[in-house]
Amino acid sequence: MPTLVKLHDLTFKPFISATEIEKRTIEIGKEISNKFAGEKPLFIAILNGAFVFAADLVRACNIPSEIAFIKLTSYHGLESSGTVKTIIGLDINIENRHIVIIEDIVDSGRTMHHFINDLKQKKPASISLATLLIKPGALQFPIKPEYIGFEIPTKFVIGYGLDYDGLGRNYADIYHLKEN
Ligand code: 5GP
Ligand code: MG
């Protein structure tokens, strides 16, 4: 992999390799397959960031399942308040379905807290969350993902679906901000 990646005004350095991501994704895929065998779970992938992880995770699962995509954006105010907006919503009835949300990263937890509360109104059989990354040091909402790829420090990351101002989603590895 290239040593450094420059996007806009910032430089990023290698953090988690594609090989490590693949290994962990396969483990999580096995766990989900065991847990939901016979249940035909519905994966809900959160656009844009989770599209790469979702593509790999669903292929690491070897049970009949469906996948839907939704798009959420969070607008953070100056303080910890903020609102989460649905840009593309669910086009499928989830009543009595086992839902596995696929997210790229949980930071404050605001986005997932809001979304999970929304989903609960629709009476699914269960809701689980699979997130590739979580920043325990940044968590402000009571979010406990059932499946976590990697716990990481509170540092900005890009690659493997994650962007910095639109750029960087296409890199196979994950990079974090290089401090000068
Ligand atoms: P939360 O609502 O948990 O505070 O934030 C979740 C969203 O913020 C993620 O879905 C992601 O879009 C964005 N985010 C949080 N941390 C990072 C990061 O380190 N890198 C990138 N690229 N996005 C992040
Ligand atoms: Mg996201």
PDB file of C-alpha atoms and ligand atoms in Angstrom:
ATOM      1  CA  MET A   1       0.000   0.000   0.000  1.00  0.00           C
ATOM      2  CA  PRO A   2       1.195   3.578  -0.537  1.00  0.00           C
ATOM      3  CA  THR A   3       2.856   4.969   2.580  1.00  0.00           C
ATOM      4  CA  LEU A   4       1.031   8.275   2.758  1.00  0.00           C
ATOM      5  CA  VAL A   5      -2.213   9.537   1.256  1.00  0.00           C
ATOM      6  CA  LYS A   6      -2.806  13.235   0.683  1.00  0.00           C
ATOM      7  CA  LEU A   7      -6.429  14.420   0.444  1.00  0.00           C
ATOM      8  CA  HIS A   8      -7.172  18.117   0.090  1.00  0.00           C
ATOM      9  CA  ASP A   9      -4.997  19.817   2.714  1.00  0.00           C
ATOM     10  CA  LEU A  10      -4.375  16.785   4.948  1.00  0.00           C
ATOM     11  CA  THR A  11      -1.966  13.848   5.002  1.00  0.00           C
ATOM     12  CA  PHE A  12      -2.943  10.397   6.257  1.00  0.00           C
ATOM     13  CA  LYS A  13      -0.802   7.428   7.199  1.00  0.00           C
ATOM     14  CA  PRO A  14      -1.533   3.673   7.165  1.00  0.00           C
ATOM     15  CA  PHE A  15      -3.491   2.402  10.157  1.00  0.00           C
ATOM     16  CA  ILE A  16      -5.425  -0.837   9.477  1.00  0.00           C
ATOM     17  CA  SER A  17      -4.462  -2.933   6.455  1.00  0.00           C
ATOM     18  CA  ALA A  18      -6.870  -4.469   3.972  1.00  0.00           C
ATOM     19  CA  THR A  19      -5.644  -7.894   5.132  1.00  0.00           C
ATOM     20  CA  GLU A  20      -6.523  -7.198   8.774  1.00  0.00           C
ATOM     21  CA  ILE A  21      -9.921  -5.838   7.740  1.00  0.00           C
ATOM     22  CA  GLU A  22     -10.618  -8.917   5.638  1.00  0.00           C
ATOM     23  CA  LYS A  23      -9.664 -11.281   8.467  1.00  0.00           C
ATOM     24  CA  ARG A  24     -11.921  -9.523  10.970  1.00  0.00           C
ATOM     25  CA  THR A  25     -14.791  -9.235   8.484  1.00  0.00           C
ATOM     26  CA  ILE A  26     -14.715 -12.981   7.855  1.00  0.00           C
ATOM     27  CA  GLU A  27     -14.869 -13.630  11.627  1.00  0.00           C
ATOM     28  CA  ILE A  28     -17.864 -11.332  12.026  1.00  0.00           C
ATOM     29  CA  GLY A  29     -19.527 -12.928   8.991  1.00  0.00           C
ATOM     30  CA  LYS A  30     -19.232 -16.338  10.639  1.00  0.00           C
ATOM     31  CA  GLU A  31     -20.680 -15.044  13.925  1.00  0.00           C
ATOM     32  CA  ILE A  32     -23.644 -13.475  12.126  1.00  0.00           C
ATOM     33  CA  SER A  33     -24.200 -16.594  10.028  1.00  0.00           C
ATOM     34  CA  ASN A  34     -24.283 -18.780  13.154  1.00  0.00           C
ATOM     35  CA  LYS A  35     -26.522 -16.411  15.061  1.00  0.00           C
ATOM     36  CA  PHE A  36     -29.094 -15.876  12.292  1.00  0.00           C
ATOM     37  CA  ALA A  37     -29.131 -19.293  10.586  1.00  0.00           C
ATOM     38  CA  GLY A  38     -32.708 -19.964   9.497  1.00  0.00           C
ATOM     39  CA  GLU A  39     -33.857 -16.380  10.231  1.00  0.00           C
ATOM     40  CA  LYS A  40     -33.328 -14.679   6.825  1.00  0.00           C
ATOM     41  CA  PRO A  41     -31.935 -11.493   8.371  1.00  0.00           C
ATOM     42  CA  LEU A  42     -32.305  -8.147   6.663  1.00  0.00           C
ATOM     43  CA  PHE A  43     -29.061  -6.206   6.496  1.00  0.00           C
ATOM     44  CA  ILE A  44     -29.466  -2.445   6.422  1.00  0.00           C
ATOM     45  CA  ALA A  45     -26.329  -0.706   5.161  1.00  0.00           C
ATOM     46  CA  ILE A  46     -25.859   2.968   5.930  1.00  0.00           C
ATOM     47  CA  LEU A  47     -24.769   5.018   2.920  1.00  0.00           C
ATOM     48  CA  ASN A  48     -22.392   6.405   1.979  1.00  0.00           C
ATOM     49  CA  GLY A  49     -19.593   5.236   4.244  1.00  0.00           C
ATOM     50  CA  ALA A  50     -20.641   1.634   4.893  1.00  0.00           C
ATOM     51  CA  PHE A  51     -20.922   0.575   1.256  1.00  0.00           C
ATOM     52  CA  VAL A  52     -17.503  -1.103   1.125  1.00  0.00           C
ATOM     53  CA  PHE A  53     -17.786  -2.884   4.493  1.00  0.00           C
ATOM     54  CA  ALA A  54     -21.347  -3.971   3.657  1.00  0.00           C
ATOM     55  CA  ALA A  55     -20.241  -5.490   0.352  1.00  0.00           C
ATOM     56  CA  ASP A  56     -17.548  -7.532   2.112  1.00  0.00           C
ATOM     57  CA  LEU A  57     -19.578  -8.427   5.204  1.00  0.00           C
ATOM     58  CA  VAL A  58     -22.617  -9.766   3.349  1.00  0.00           C
ATOM     59  CA  ARG A  59     -20.312 -11.922   1.227  1.00  0.00           C
ATOM     60  CA  ALA A  60     -18.722 -13.251   4.428  1.00  0.00           C
ATOM     61  CA  CYS A  61     -22.185 -14.484   5.481  1.00  0.00           C
ATOM     62  CA  ASN A  62     -23.345 -17.765   4.016  1.00  0.00           C
ATOM     63  CA  ILE A  63     -27.025 -17.770   5.000  1.00  0.00           C
ATOM     64  CA  PRO A  64     -30.063 -16.568   3.026  1.00  0.00           C
ATOM     65  CA  SER A  65     -30.442 -12.843   3.720  1.00  0.00           C
ATOM     66  CA  GLU A  66     -31.588  -9.570   2.167  1.00  0.00           C
ATOM     67  CA  ILE A  67     -29.907  -6.205   2.012  1.00  0.00           C
ATOM     68  CA  ALA A  68     -31.392  -2.702   1.939  1.00  0.00           C
ATOM     69  CA  PHE A  69     -29.651   0.672   1.828  1.00  0.00           C
ATOM     70  CA  ILE A  70     -30.480   3.895   3.564  1.00  0.00           C
ATOM     71  CA  LYS A  71     -28.757   7.243   3.614  1.00  0.00           C
ATOM     72  CA  LEU A  72     -28.442   9.318   6.768  1.00  0.00           C
ATOM     73  CA  THR A  73     -26.627  12.569   7.425  1.00  0.00           C
ATOM     74  CA  SER A  74     -25.947  14.129  10.782  1.00  0.00           C
ATOM     75  CA  TYR A  75     -25.677  17.847  11.247  1.00  0.00           C
ATOM     76  CA  HIS A  76     -23.674  18.547  14.352  1.00  0.00           C
ATOM     77  CA  GLY A  77     -24.335  21.879  16.024  1.00  0.00           C
ATOM     78  CA  LEU A  78     -21.770  23.735  18.041  1.00  0.00           C
ATOM     79  CA  GLU A  79     -22.609  21.600  21.062  1.00  0.00           C
ATOM     80  CA  SER A  80     -23.464  17.970  21.532  1.00  0.00           C
ATOM     81  CA  SER A  81     -26.984  18.487  20.190  1.00  0.00           C
ATOM     82  CA  GLY A  82     -27.488  17.631  16.538  1.00  0.00           C
ATOM     83  CA  THR A  83     -30.096  16.219  14.235  1.00  0.00           C
ATOM     84  CA  VAL A  84     -29.939  13.164  12.011  1.00  0.00           C
ATOM     85  CA  LYS A  85     -31.663  13.502   8.667  1.00  0.00           C
ATOM     86  CA  THR A  86     -32.873  10.649   6.448  1.00  0.00           C
ATOM     87  CA  ILE A  87     -31.933  11.327   2.822  1.00  0.00           C
ATOM     88  CA  ILE A  88     -32.915   7.903   1.447  1.00  0.00           C
ATOM     89  CA  GLY A  89     -35.314   5.897   3.620  1.00  0.00           C
ATOM     90  CA  LEU A  90     -36.347   2.262   3.912  1.00  0.00           C
ATOM     91  CA  ASP A  91     -38.525   0.922   1.111  1.00  0.00           C
ATOM     92  CA  ILE A  92     -39.261  -2.384   2.810  1.00  0.00           C
ATOM     93  CA  ASN A  93     -41.527  -3.549   5.656  1.00  0.00           C
ATOM     94  CA  ILE A  94     -39.371  -4.656   8.582  1.00  0.00           C
ATOM     95  CA  GLU A  95     -42.094  -5.875  10.936  1.00  0.00           C
ATOM     96  CA  ASN A  96     -40.979  -9.179  12.549  1.00  0.00           C
ATOM     97  CA  ARG A  97     -37.685  -9.147  10.630  1.00  0.00           C
ATOM     98  CA  HIS A  98     -34.276  -9.674  12.195  1.00  0.00           C
ATOM     99  CA  ILE A  99     -32.341  -6.528  11.339  1.00  0.00           C
ATOM    100  CA  VAL A 100     -28.562  -6.268  11.187  1.00  0.00           C
ATOM    101  CA  ILE A 101     -27.470  -2.672  10.653  1.00  0.00           C
ATOM    102  CA  ILE A 102     -24.126  -2.298   8.884  1.00  0.00           C
ATOM    103  CA  GLU A 103     -22.264   0.913   9.711  1.00  0.00           C
ATOM    104  CA  ASP A 104     -18.738   2.103   8.962  1.00  0.00           C
ATOM    105  CA  ILE A 105     -17.967   3.895  12.209  1.00  0.00           C
ATOM    106  CA  VAL A 106     -19.613   4.840  15.486  1.00  0.00           C
ATOM    107  CA  ASP A 107     -18.185   8.097  16.811  1.00  0.00           C
ATOM    108  CA  SER A 108     -20.485   9.979  19.236  1.00  0.00           C
ATOM    109  CA  GLY A 109     -23.156   7.344  18.563  1.00  0.00           C
ATOM    110  CA  ARG A 110     -25.688  10.028  17.663  1.00  0.00           C
ATOM    111  CA  THR A 111     -26.474   8.658  14.204  1.00  0.00           C
ATOM    112  CA  MET A 112     -27.048   5.077  15.372  1.00  0.00           C
ATOM    113  CA  HIS A 113     -28.959   6.127  18.504  1.00  0.00           C
ATOM    114  CA  HIS A 114     -31.387   8.110  16.370  1.00  0.00           C
ATOM    115  CA  PHE A 115     -31.704   5.425  13.697  1.00  0.00           C
ATOM    116  CA  ILE A 116     -32.185   2.508  16.102  1.00  0.00           C
ATOM    117  CA  ASN A 117     -34.935   4.419  17.940  1.00  0.00           C
ATOM    118  CA  ASP A 118     -36.614   5.020  14.579  1.00  0.00           C
ATOM    119  CA  LEU A 119     -36.379   1.339  13.638  1.00  0.00           C
ATOM    120  CA  LYS A 120     -37.871   0.194  16.960  1.00  0.00           C
ATOM    121  CA  GLN A 121     -41.146   1.967  16.054  1.00  0.00           C
ATOM    122  CA  LYS A 122     -41.457  -0.357  13.069  1.00  0.00           C
ATOM    123  CA  LYS A 123     -41.591  -3.476  15.265  1.00  0.00           C
ATOM    124  CA  PRO A 124     -38.750  -5.646  13.928  1.00  0.00           C
ATOM    125  CA  ALA A 125     -38.116  -9.021  15.614  1.00  0.00           C
ATOM    126  CA  SER A 126     -34.620  -7.861  16.631  1.00  0.00           C
ATOM    127  CA  ILE A 127     -32.069  -5.164  15.887  1.00  0.00           C
ATOM    128  CA  SER A 128     -28.304  -5.757  15.917  1.00  0.00           C
ATOM    129  CA  LEU A 129     -25.536  -3.421  14.895  1.00  0.00           C
ATOM    130  CA  ALA A 130     -22.360  -4.398  13.062  1.00  0.00           C
ATOM    131  CA  THR A 131     -19.866  -1.559  12.862  1.00  0.00           C
ATOM    132  CA  LEU A 132     -16.427  -1.838  11.367  1.00  0.00           C
ATOM    133  CA  LEU A 133     -15.000   0.806  13.690  1.00  0.00           C
ATOM    134  CA  ILE A 134     -15.900   2.390  17.006  1.00  0.00           C
ATOM    135  CA  LYS A 135     -14.232   5.203  18.935  1.00  0.00           C
ATOM    136  CA  PRO A 136     -15.026   4.364  22.596  1.00  0.00           C
ATOM    137  CA  GLY A 137     -13.431   7.636  23.705  1.00  0.00           C
ATOM    138  CA  ALA A 138     -15.909   9.704  21.677  1.00  0.00           C
ATOM    139  CA  LEU A 139     -19.139   7.855  22.567  1.00  0.00           C
ATOM    140  CA  GLN A 140     -21.883  10.105  23.982  1.00  0.00           C
ATOM    141  CA  PHE A 141     -24.963   7.962  23.360  1.00  0.00           C
ATOM    142  CA  PRO A 142     -25.838   4.520  24.792  1.00  0.00           C
ATOM    143  CA  ILE A 143     -24.835   2.453  21.764  1.00  0.00           C
ATOM    144  CA  LYS A 144     -23.536  -1.094  22.211  1.00  0.00           C
ATOM    145  CA  PRO A 145     -22.826  -2.742  18.839  1.00  0.00           C
ATOM    146  CA  GLU A 146     -23.174  -6.543  18.822  1.00  0.00           C
ATOM    147  CA  TYR A 147     -20.381  -6.801  16.241  1.00  0.00           C
ATOM    148  CA  ILE A 148     -17.323  -4.550  16.229  1.00  0.00           C
ATOM    149  CA  GLY A 149     -14.447  -4.770  13.775  1.00  0.00           C
ATOM    150  CA  PHE A 150     -11.941  -2.600  15.616  1.00  0.00           C
ATOM    151  CA  GLU A 151     -11.976  -0.247  18.591  1.00  0.00           C
ATOM    152  CA  ILE A 152      -9.861   2.761  17.646  1.00  0.00           C
ATOM    153  CA  PRO A 153      -8.596   5.931  19.323  1.00  0.00           C
ATOM    154  CA  THR A 154     -10.453   9.211  18.807  1.00  0.00           C
ATOM    155  CA  LYS A 155      -8.628  10.082  15.625  1.00  0.00           C
ATOM    156  CA  PHE A 156     -10.012  10.864  12.156  1.00  0.00           C
ATOM    157  CA  VAL A 157      -9.776   7.946   9.693  1.00  0.00           C
ATOM    158  CA  ILE A 158     -10.302   7.531   5.961  1.00  0.00           C
ATOM    159  CA  GLY A 159     -10.315   4.724   3.396  1.00  0.00           C
ATOM    160  CA  TYR A 160     -12.367   1.534   2.964  1.00  0.00           C
ATOM    161  CA  GLY A 161     -15.508   3.627   2.401  1.00  0.00           C
ATOM    162  CA  LEU A 162     -14.666   6.469   4.769  1.00  0.00           C
ATOM    163  CA  ASP A 163     -14.041   9.920   3.323  1.00  0.00           C
ATOM    164  CA  TYR A 164     -12.492  13.247   4.092  1.00  0.00           C
ATOM    165  CA  ASP A 165     -14.654  15.871   2.382  1.00  0.00           C
ATOM    166  CA  GLY A 166     -15.666  13.431  -0.362  1.00  0.00           C
ATOM    167  CA  LEU A 167     -12.243  11.940  -1.044  1.00  0.00           C
ATOM    168  CA  GLY A 168     -10.598   8.728   0.149  1.00  0.00           C
ATOM    169  CA  ARG A 169     -13.441   6.208   0.082  1.00  0.00           C
ATOM    170  CA  ASN A 170     -11.724   4.131  -2.613  1.00  0.00           C
ATOM    171  CA  TYR A 171      -8.596   3.110  -0.680  1.00  0.00           C
ATOM    172  CA  ALA A 172      -8.516  -0.560   0.335  1.00  0.00           C
ATOM    173  CA  ASP A 173      -6.718   0.154   3.630  1.00  0.00           C
ATOM    174  CA  ILE A 174      -7.692   2.464   6.489  1.00  0.00           C
ATOM    175  CA  TYR A 175      -5.524   5.515   7.208  1.00  0.00           C
ATOM    176  CA  HIS A 176      -5.499   7.986  10.026  1.00  0.00           C
ATOM    177  CA  LEU A 177      -4.571  11.611  10.252  1.00  0.00           C
ATOM    178  CA  LYS A 178      -0.867  12.229  10.370  1.00  0.00           C
ATOM    179  CA  GLU A 179       0.107  14.741  13.034  1.00  0.00           C
ATOM    180  CA  ASN A 180       2.984  16.849  11.869  1.00  0.00           C
TER     181      ASN A 180
HETATM  182  P1  5GP B   1     -21.764   9.735  15.079  1.00  0.00           P
HETATM  183  O1  5GP B   1     -23.186  10.053  14.742  1.00  0.00           O
HETATM  184  O2  5GP B   1     -21.562   8.410  15.724  1.00  0.00           O
HETATM  185  O3  5GP B   1     -21.107  10.852  15.850  1.00  0.00           O
HETATM  186  O4  5GP B   1     -20.969   9.761  13.746  1.00  0.00           O
HETATM  187  C1  5GP B   1     -21.077   8.764  12.844  1.00  0.00           C
HETATM  188  C2  5GP B   1     -20.744   9.259  11.457  1.00  0.00           C
HETATM  189  O5  5GP B   1     -19.736  10.284  11.469  1.00  0.00           O
HETATM  190  C3  5GP B   1     -20.153   8.121  10.691  1.00  0.00           C
HETATM  191  O6  5GP B   1     -21.152   7.377  10.040  1.00  0.00           O
HETATM  192  C4  5GP B   1     -19.230   8.836   9.732  1.00  0.00           C
HETATM  193  O7  5GP B   1     -19.966   9.226   8.598  1.00  0.00           O
HETATM  194  C5  5GP B   1     -18.778  10.055  10.469  1.00  0.00           C
HETATM  195  N1  5GP B   1     -17.466   9.845  11.113  1.00  0.00           N
HETATM  196  C6  5GP B   1     -17.201   9.730  12.428  1.00  0.00           C
HETATM  197  N2  5GP B   1     -15.894   9.546  12.663  1.00  0.00           N
HETATM  198  C7  5GP B   1     -15.298   9.538  11.449  1.00  0.00           C
HETATM  199  C8  5GP B   1     -13.931   9.382  11.017  1.00  0.00           C
HETATM  200  O8  5GP B   1     -12.968   9.208  11.777  1.00  0.00           O
HETATM  201  N3  5GP B   1     -13.722   9.423   9.668  1.00  0.00           N
HETATM  202  C9  5GP B   1     -14.727   9.625   8.768  1.00  0.00           C
HETATM  203  N4  5GP B   1     -14.384   9.636   7.479  1.00  0.00           N
HETATM  204  N5  5GP B   1     -16.021   9.756   9.140  1.00  0.00           N
HETATM  205  C10 5GP B   1     -16.297   9.730  10.457  1.00  0.00           C
HETATM  206 MG    MG B   2     -21.566   6.970   8.098  1.00  0.00          MG
END
